[in-house]
Short mmCIF file of C-alpha atoms in Angstrom, two decimals:
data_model
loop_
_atom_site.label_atom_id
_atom_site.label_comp_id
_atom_site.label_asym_id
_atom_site.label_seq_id
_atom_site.Cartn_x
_atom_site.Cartn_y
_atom_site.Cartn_z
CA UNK A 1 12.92 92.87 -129.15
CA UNK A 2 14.28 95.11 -131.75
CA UNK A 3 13.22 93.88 -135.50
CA UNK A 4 17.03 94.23 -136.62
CA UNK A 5 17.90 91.68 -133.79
CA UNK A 6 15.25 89.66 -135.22
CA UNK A 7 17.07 89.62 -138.57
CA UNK A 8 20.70 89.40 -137.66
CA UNK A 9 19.51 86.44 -136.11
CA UNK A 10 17.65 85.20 -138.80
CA UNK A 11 20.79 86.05 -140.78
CA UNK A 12 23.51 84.03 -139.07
CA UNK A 13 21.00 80.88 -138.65
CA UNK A 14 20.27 80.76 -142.64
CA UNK A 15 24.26 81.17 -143.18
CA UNK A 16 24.93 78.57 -140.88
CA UNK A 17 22.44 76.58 -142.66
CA UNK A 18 23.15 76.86 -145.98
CA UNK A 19 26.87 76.58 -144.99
CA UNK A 20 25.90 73.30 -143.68
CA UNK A 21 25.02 71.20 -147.05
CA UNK A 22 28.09 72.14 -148.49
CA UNK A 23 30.55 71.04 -145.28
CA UNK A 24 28.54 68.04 -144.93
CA UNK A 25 29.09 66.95 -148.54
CA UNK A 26 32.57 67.71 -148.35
CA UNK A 27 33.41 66.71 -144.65
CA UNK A 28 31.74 63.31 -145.88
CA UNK A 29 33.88 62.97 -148.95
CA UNK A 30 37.24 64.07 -147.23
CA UNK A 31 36.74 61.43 -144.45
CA UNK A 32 34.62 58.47 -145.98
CA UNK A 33 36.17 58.85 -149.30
CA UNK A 34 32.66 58.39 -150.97
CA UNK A 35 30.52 60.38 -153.27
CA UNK A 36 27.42 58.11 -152.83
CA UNK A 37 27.52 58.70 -148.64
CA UNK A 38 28.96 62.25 -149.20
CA UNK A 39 25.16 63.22 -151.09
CA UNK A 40 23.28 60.58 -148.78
CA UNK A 41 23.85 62.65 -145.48
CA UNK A 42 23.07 66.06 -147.67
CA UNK A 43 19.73 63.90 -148.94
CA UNK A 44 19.04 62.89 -145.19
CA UNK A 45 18.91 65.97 -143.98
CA UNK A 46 17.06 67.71 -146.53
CA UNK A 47 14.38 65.28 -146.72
CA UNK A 48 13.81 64.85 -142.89
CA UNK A 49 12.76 68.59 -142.68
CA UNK A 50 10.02 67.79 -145.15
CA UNK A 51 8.65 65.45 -142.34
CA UNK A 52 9.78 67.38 -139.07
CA UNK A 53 7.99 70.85 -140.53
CA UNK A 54 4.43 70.62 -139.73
CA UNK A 55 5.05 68.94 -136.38
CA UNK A 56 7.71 71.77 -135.65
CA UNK A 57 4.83 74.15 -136.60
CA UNK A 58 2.52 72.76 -134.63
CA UNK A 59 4.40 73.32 -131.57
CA UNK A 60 5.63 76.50 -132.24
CA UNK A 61 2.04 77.43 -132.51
CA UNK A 62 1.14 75.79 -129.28
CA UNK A 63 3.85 77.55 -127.33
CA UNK A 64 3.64 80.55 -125.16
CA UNK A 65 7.36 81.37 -125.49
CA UNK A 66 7.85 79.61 -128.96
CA UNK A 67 11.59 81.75 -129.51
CA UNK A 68 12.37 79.45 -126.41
CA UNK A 69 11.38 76.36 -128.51
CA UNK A 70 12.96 77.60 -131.65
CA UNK A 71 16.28 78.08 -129.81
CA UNK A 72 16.26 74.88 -128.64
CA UNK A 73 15.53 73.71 -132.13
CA UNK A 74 18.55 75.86 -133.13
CA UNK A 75 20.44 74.02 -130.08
CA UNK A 76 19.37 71.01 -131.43
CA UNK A 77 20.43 71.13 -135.20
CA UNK A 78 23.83 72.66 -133.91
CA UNK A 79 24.62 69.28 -131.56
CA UNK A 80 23.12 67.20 -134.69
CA UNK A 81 25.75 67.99 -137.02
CA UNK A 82 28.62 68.11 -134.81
CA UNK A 83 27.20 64.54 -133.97
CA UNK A 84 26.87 63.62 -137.75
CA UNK A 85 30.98 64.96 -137.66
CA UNK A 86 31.98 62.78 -135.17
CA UNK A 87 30.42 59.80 -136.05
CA UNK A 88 31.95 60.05 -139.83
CA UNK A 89 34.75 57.26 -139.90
CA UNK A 90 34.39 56.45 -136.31
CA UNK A 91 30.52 54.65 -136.09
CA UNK A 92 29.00 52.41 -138.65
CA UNK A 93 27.71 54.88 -141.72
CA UNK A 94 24.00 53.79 -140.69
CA UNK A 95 24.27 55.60 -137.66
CA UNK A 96 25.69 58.36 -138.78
CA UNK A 97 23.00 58.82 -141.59
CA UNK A 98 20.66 58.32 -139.21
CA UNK A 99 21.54 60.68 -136.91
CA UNK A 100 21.65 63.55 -140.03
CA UNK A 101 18.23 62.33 -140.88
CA UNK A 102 17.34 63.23 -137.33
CA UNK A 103 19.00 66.40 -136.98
CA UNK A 104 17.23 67.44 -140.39
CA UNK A 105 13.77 67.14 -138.64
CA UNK A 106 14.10 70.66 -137.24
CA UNK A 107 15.79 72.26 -139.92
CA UNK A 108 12.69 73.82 -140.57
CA UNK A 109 13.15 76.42 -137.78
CA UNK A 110 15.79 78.05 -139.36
CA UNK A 111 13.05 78.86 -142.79
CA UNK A 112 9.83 79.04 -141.82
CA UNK A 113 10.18 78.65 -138.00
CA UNK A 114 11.38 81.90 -137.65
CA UNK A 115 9.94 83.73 -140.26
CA UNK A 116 6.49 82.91 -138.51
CA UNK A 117 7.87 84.68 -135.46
CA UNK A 118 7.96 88.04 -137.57
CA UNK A 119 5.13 89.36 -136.17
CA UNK A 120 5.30 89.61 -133.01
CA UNK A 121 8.62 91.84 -133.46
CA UNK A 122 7.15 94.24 -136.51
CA UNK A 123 4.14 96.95 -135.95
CA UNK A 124 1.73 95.82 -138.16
CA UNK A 125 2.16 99.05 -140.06
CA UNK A 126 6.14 98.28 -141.04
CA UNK A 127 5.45 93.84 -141.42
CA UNK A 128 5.48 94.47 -145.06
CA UNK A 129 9.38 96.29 -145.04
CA UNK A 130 10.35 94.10 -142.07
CA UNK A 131 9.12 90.91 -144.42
CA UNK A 132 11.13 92.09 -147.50
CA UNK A 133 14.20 92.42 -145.09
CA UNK A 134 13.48 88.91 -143.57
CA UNK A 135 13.83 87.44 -147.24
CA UNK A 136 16.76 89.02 -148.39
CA UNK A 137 18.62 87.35 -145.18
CA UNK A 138 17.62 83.98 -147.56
CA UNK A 139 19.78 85.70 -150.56
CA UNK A 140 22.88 86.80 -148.19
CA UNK A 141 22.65 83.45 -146.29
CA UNK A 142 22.75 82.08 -149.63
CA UNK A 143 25.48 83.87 -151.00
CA UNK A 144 27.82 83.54 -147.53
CA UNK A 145 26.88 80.05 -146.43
CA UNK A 146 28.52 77.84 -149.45
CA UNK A 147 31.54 80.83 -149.45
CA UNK A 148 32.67 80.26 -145.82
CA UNK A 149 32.38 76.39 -146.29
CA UNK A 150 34.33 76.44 -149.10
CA UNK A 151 36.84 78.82 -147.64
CA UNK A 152 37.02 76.94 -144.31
CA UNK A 153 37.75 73.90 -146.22
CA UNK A 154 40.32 75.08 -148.58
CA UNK A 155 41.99 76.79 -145.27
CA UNK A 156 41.47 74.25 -142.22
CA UNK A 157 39.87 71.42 -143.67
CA UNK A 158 36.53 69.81 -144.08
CA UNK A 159 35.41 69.14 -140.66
CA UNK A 160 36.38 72.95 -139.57
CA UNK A 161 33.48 73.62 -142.29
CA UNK A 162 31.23 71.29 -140.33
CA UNK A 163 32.31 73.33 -136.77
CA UNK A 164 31.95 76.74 -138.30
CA UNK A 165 28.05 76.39 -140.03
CA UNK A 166 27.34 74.27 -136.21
CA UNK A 167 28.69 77.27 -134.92
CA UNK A 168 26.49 79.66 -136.69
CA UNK A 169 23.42 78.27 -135.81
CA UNK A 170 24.44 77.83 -132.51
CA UNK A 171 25.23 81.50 -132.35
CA UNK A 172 21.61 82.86 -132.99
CA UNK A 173 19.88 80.68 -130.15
CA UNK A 174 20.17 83.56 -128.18
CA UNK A 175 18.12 86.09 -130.53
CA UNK A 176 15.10 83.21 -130.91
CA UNK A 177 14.83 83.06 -127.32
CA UNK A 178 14.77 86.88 -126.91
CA UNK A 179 11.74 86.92 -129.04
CA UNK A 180 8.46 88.00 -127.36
CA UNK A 181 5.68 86.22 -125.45
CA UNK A 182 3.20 85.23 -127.56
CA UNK A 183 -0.03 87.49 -126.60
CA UNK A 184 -2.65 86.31 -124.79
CA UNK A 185 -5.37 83.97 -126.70
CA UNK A 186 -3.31 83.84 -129.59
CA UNK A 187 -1.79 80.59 -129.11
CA UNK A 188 -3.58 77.28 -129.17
CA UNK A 189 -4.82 74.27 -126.47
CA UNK A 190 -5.79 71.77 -129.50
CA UNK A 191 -3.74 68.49 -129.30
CA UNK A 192 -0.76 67.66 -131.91
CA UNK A 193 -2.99 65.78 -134.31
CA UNK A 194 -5.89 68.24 -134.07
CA UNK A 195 -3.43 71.00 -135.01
CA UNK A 196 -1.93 69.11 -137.69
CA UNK A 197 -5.38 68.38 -139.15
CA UNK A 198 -6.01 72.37 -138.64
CA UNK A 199 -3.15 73.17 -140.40
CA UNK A 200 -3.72 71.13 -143.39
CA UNK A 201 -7.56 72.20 -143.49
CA UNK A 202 -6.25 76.16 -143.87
CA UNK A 203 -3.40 75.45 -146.16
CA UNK A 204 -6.17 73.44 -148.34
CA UNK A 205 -8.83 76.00 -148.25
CA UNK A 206 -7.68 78.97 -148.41
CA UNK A 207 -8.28 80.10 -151.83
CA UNK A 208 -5.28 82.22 -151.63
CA UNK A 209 -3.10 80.46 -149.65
CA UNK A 210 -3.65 77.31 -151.27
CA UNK A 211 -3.13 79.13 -154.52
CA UNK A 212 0.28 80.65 -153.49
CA UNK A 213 1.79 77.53 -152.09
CA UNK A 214 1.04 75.29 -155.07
CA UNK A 215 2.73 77.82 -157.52
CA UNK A 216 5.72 78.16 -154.92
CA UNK A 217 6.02 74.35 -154.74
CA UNK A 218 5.69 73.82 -158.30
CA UNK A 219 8.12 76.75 -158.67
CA UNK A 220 10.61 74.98 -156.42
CA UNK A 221 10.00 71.53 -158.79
CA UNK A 222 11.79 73.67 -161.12
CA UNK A 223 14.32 74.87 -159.35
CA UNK A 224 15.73 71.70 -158.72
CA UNK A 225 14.90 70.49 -162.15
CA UNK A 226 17.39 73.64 -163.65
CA UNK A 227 19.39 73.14 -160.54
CA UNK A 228 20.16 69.73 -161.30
CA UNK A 229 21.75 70.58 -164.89
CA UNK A 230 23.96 72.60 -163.55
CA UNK A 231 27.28 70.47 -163.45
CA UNK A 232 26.39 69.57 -167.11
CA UNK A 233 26.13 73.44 -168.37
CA UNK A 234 29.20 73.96 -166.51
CA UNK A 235 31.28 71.01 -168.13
CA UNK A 236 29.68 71.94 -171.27
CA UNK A 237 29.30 75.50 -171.87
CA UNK A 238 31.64 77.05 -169.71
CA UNK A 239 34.68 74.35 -169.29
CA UNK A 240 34.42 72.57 -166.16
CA UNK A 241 31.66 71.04 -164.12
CA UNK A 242 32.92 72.88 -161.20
CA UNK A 243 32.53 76.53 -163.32
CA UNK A 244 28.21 75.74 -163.01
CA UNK A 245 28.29 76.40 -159.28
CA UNK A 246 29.18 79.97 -160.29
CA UNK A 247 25.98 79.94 -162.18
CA UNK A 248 23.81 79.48 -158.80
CA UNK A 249 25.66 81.88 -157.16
CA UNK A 250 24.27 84.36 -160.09
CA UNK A 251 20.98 83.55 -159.50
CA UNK A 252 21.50 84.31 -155.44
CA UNK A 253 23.25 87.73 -156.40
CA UNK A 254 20.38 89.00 -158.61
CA UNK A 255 17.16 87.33 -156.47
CA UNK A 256 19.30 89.77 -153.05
CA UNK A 257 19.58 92.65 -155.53
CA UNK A 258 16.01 92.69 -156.31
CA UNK A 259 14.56 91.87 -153.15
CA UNK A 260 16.97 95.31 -152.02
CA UNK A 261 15.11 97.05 -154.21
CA UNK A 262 11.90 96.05 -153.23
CA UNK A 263 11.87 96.63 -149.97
CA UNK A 264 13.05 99.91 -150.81
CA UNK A 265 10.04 100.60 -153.60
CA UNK A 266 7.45 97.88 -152.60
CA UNK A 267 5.67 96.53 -156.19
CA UNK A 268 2.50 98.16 -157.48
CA UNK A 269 1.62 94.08 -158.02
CA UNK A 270 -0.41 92.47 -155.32
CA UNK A 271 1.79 89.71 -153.21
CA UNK A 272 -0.40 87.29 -155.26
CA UNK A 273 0.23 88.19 -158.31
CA UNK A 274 3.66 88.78 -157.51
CA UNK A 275 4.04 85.14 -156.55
CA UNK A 276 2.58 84.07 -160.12
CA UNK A 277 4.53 86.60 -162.14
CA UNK A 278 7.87 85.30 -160.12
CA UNK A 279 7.24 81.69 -161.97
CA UNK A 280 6.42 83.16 -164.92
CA UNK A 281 10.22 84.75 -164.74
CA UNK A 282 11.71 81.82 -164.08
CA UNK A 283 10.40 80.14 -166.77
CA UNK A 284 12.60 82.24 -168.78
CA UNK A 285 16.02 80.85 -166.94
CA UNK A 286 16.00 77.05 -168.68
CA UNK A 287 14.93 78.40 -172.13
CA UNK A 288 17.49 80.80 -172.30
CA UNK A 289 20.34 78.13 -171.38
CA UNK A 290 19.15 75.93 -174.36
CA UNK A 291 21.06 78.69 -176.47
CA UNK A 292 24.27 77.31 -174.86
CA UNK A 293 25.62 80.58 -175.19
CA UNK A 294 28.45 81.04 -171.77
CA UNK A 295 26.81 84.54 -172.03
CA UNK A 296 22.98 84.10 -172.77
CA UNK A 297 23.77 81.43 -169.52
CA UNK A 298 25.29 83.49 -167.18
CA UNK A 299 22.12 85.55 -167.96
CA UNK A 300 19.90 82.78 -167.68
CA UNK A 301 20.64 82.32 -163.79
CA UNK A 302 20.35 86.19 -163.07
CA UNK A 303 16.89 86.04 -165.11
CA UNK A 304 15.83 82.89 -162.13
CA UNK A 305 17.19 84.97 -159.34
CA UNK A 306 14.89 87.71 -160.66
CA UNK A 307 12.49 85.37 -159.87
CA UNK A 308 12.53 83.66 -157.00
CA UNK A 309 13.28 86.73 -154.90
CA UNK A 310 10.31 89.05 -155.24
CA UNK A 311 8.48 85.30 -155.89
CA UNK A 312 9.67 84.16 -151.73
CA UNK A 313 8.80 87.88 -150.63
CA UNK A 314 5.65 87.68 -152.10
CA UNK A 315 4.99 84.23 -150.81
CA UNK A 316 5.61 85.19 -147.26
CA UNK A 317 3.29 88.19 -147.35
CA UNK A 318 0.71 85.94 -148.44
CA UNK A 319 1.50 83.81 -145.30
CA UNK A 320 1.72 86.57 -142.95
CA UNK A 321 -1.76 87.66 -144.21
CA UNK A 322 -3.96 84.55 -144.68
CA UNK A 323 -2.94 82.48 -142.04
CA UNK A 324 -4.64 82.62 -138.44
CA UNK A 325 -2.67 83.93 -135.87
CA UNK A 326 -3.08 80.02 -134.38
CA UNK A 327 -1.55 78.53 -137.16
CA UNK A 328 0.95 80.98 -138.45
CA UNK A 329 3.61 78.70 -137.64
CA UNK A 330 2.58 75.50 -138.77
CA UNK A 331 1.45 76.95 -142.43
CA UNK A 332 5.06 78.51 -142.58
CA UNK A 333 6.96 75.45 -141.69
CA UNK A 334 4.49 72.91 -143.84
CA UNK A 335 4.89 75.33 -146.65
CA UNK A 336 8.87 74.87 -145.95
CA UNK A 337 8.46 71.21 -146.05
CA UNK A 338 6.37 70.85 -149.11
CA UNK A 339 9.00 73.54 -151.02
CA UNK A 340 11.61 71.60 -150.02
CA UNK A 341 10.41 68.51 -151.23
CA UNK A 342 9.42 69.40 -154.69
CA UNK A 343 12.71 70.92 -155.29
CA UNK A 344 14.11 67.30 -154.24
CA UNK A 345 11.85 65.74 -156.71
CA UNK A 346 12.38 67.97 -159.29
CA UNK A 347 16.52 67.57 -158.86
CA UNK A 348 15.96 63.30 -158.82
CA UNK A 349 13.51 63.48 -162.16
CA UNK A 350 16.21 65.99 -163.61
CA UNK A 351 19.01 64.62 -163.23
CA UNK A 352 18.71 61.46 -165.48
CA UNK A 353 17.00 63.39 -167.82
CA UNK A 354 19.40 65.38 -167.90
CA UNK A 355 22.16 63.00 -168.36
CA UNK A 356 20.00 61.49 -171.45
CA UNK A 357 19.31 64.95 -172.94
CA UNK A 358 20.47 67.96 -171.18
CA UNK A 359 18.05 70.34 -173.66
CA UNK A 360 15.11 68.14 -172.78
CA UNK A 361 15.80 68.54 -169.05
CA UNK A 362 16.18 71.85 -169.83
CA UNK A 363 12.82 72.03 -171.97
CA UNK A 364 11.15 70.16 -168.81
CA UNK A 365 12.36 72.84 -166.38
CA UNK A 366 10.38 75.91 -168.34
CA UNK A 367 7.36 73.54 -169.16
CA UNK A 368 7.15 73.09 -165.28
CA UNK A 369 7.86 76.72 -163.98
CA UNK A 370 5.11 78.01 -166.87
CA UNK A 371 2.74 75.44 -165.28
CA UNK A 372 3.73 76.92 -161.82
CA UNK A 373 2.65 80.02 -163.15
CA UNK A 374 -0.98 79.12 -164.78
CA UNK A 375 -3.79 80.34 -162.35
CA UNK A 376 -6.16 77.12 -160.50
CA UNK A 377 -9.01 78.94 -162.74
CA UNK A 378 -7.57 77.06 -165.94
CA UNK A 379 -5.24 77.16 -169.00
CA UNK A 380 -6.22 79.55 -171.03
CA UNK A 381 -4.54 82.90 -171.32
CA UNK A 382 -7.67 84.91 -170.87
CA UNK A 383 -8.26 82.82 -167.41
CA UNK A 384 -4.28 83.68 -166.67
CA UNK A 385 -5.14 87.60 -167.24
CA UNK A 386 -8.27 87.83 -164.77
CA UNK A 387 -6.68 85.96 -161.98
CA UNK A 388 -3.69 88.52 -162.32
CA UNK A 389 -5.61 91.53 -162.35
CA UNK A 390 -7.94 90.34 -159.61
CA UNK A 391 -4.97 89.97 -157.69
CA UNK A 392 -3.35 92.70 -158.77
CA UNK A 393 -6.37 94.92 -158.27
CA UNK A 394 -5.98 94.80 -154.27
CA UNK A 395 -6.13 92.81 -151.17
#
């Protein structure tokens, strides 16, 4: 398999998953006429791929063909939300809730799932390019995902939205079960539990790996701390609640711009450091909206983008590096799960925080992404400057 069939792949899934929040939220408004079960089925799905990513891992590492099991993950999330569609206004809301909750459990595979495949596609000589290119299909999908679901809505309606990101995913089944055999030895015999418990012993200590998923957690904590102030910077700073979306799409535009330029002129920064420093940017982004400036805000969200690119590209090189060919995909897809569940914590303490004091939500989000960014060594700034040039100084 060809590495650019490994990312137009990777490319349509992501769109057809990020495209999927938004048509669910709105499919669920249009027909159930409800806010509250609209955002339930979003929170059901995102929160069920916390839990389904380390078993999904596990099995992907314990697979001799695991494109074949991540296509039939793929296969799996597509049927889910058409099922989620047609039970909305036709079964009893628990079922349908329950059957987004289990159609989020291998969400997973379309993140870290298939990024752990990467690999096995890319010499080991071009993994670094071909890993820079993997994460910019996050910014694109990011970008196109909430734009055709939208669009699809406005156009055809809600439930077309639903179709079209099912659709998507659907589509790329065929690329994850192209990818290669996994080479001999490299996969593992151990028993689900045993290779959960492996998992979680490599993700705990290794120094470095340990190191780079806390920050990228804690990182994500913010995120959906700033994220979840969004509809009140919009309403107040830039006339309408509906105007802050814009903002996230800012942040998308400049986190795919720099990631371009990356993988065009890799940094001089070690991927470790590089995850650090990509906190220490974002920390910027909430204490530059406090101006309420429409400007300084706008900026704000380009400054986060700046980010959390290089900050996931970084993050993934880490990944690639420390984690034992074994385990590979079970460290990607935990690390998944764990990111997206401190960006939903971050978004539920946020948000009535937020609507209590927006500038102390605000204040919350930069204390949190500066603690993302302080080395496990300690607090103090000289502490912060050794850990970055000892992992700036080589790997």
């Amino acid at each position: 398999m060809r590495t650019h069939t490994y990312l137009t792949g990777a490319l349509v899934a992501r769109t057809g998953d990020e495209a999927a929040g938004p048509a669910l939220l709105l499919a669920g408004f249009a027909v159930a006429g409800s806010t509250s079960e609209a955002s339930a089925l979003l929170a059901g799905t995102s929160l069920s791929a916390a839990l389904g990513g380390p078993l999904l891992g596990a099995l992907l590492d314990g697979a001799a063909r695991p494109g074949r099991l991540l296509a039939g993950a793929l296969g799996l999330y597509a049927g889910g939300l058409a099922l989620v569609l047609g039970g909305l206004g036709h079964l009893p809301f628990a079922v349908t809730l329950a059957t987004a909750v289990l159609t989020g459990l291998v969400g997973p595979a379309l993140s870290g799932g298939w990024s752990a495949q990467l690999p096995a596609v890319a010499a080991r000589d071009r993994l670094s390019r071909a890993n820079a290119l993997d994460t910019l299909t996050f910014g694109a999908a990011a970008l196109a995902g909430p734009v055709l679901a939208g669009a699809a809505t406005e156009t055809l309606g809600a439930p077309t939205a639903v179709v079209l990101a099912a659709a998507l995913v659907a589509a790329a089944a065929p690329a994850a079960w192209l990818l290669p055999r996994r080479a001999r030895g490299a996969g593992t015999s151990r028993g689900i539990l045993d290779a959960l418990a492996a998992g979680a012993r490599t993700l705990l200590r290794n120094r470095r790996l340990a190191r780079a998923t806390c920050t990228s957690v804690v990182s994500c904590v913010a995120q959906g701390m700033l994220t979840a102030c969004v509809p009140l910077l919009g309403e107040r700073i830039l006339g309408g609640a509906g105007r802050g979306a814009a903002l996230l799409s800012c942040a998308a535009v400049s986190a795919l711009a720099v990631n371009a330029l990356l993988a065009r002129f890799p940094p001089r920064l070690s991927p470790d450091a590089l995850v650090r420093a990509g906190a220490l940017v974002q920390a910027l982004a909430p204490a530059l909206a406090l101006t309420g400036e429409p400007a300084v805000l706008v900026a704000a969200f380009l400054v986060s983008g700046l980010g959390e690119g290089p900050q996931l590209t970084a993050l993934f090189e880490v990944r690639h590096r420390e984690a034992p060919e074994g385990l590979r995909g079970q460290v990607f897809t935990t690390g998944a799960s764990l990111k997206i569940t401190g960006f939903a914590l971050g978004a539920a303490a946020a948000g009535p925080l937020a609507a209590w004091s927006l500038p102390a939500a605000l204040t919350a989000a930069t204390a949190t992404a500066l603690l993302a960014a302080v080395p496990a060594e300690g607090l103090t700034p000289a502490a912060w400057r050794s850990a970055m040039q000892r992992d700036g100084g080589g790997e």
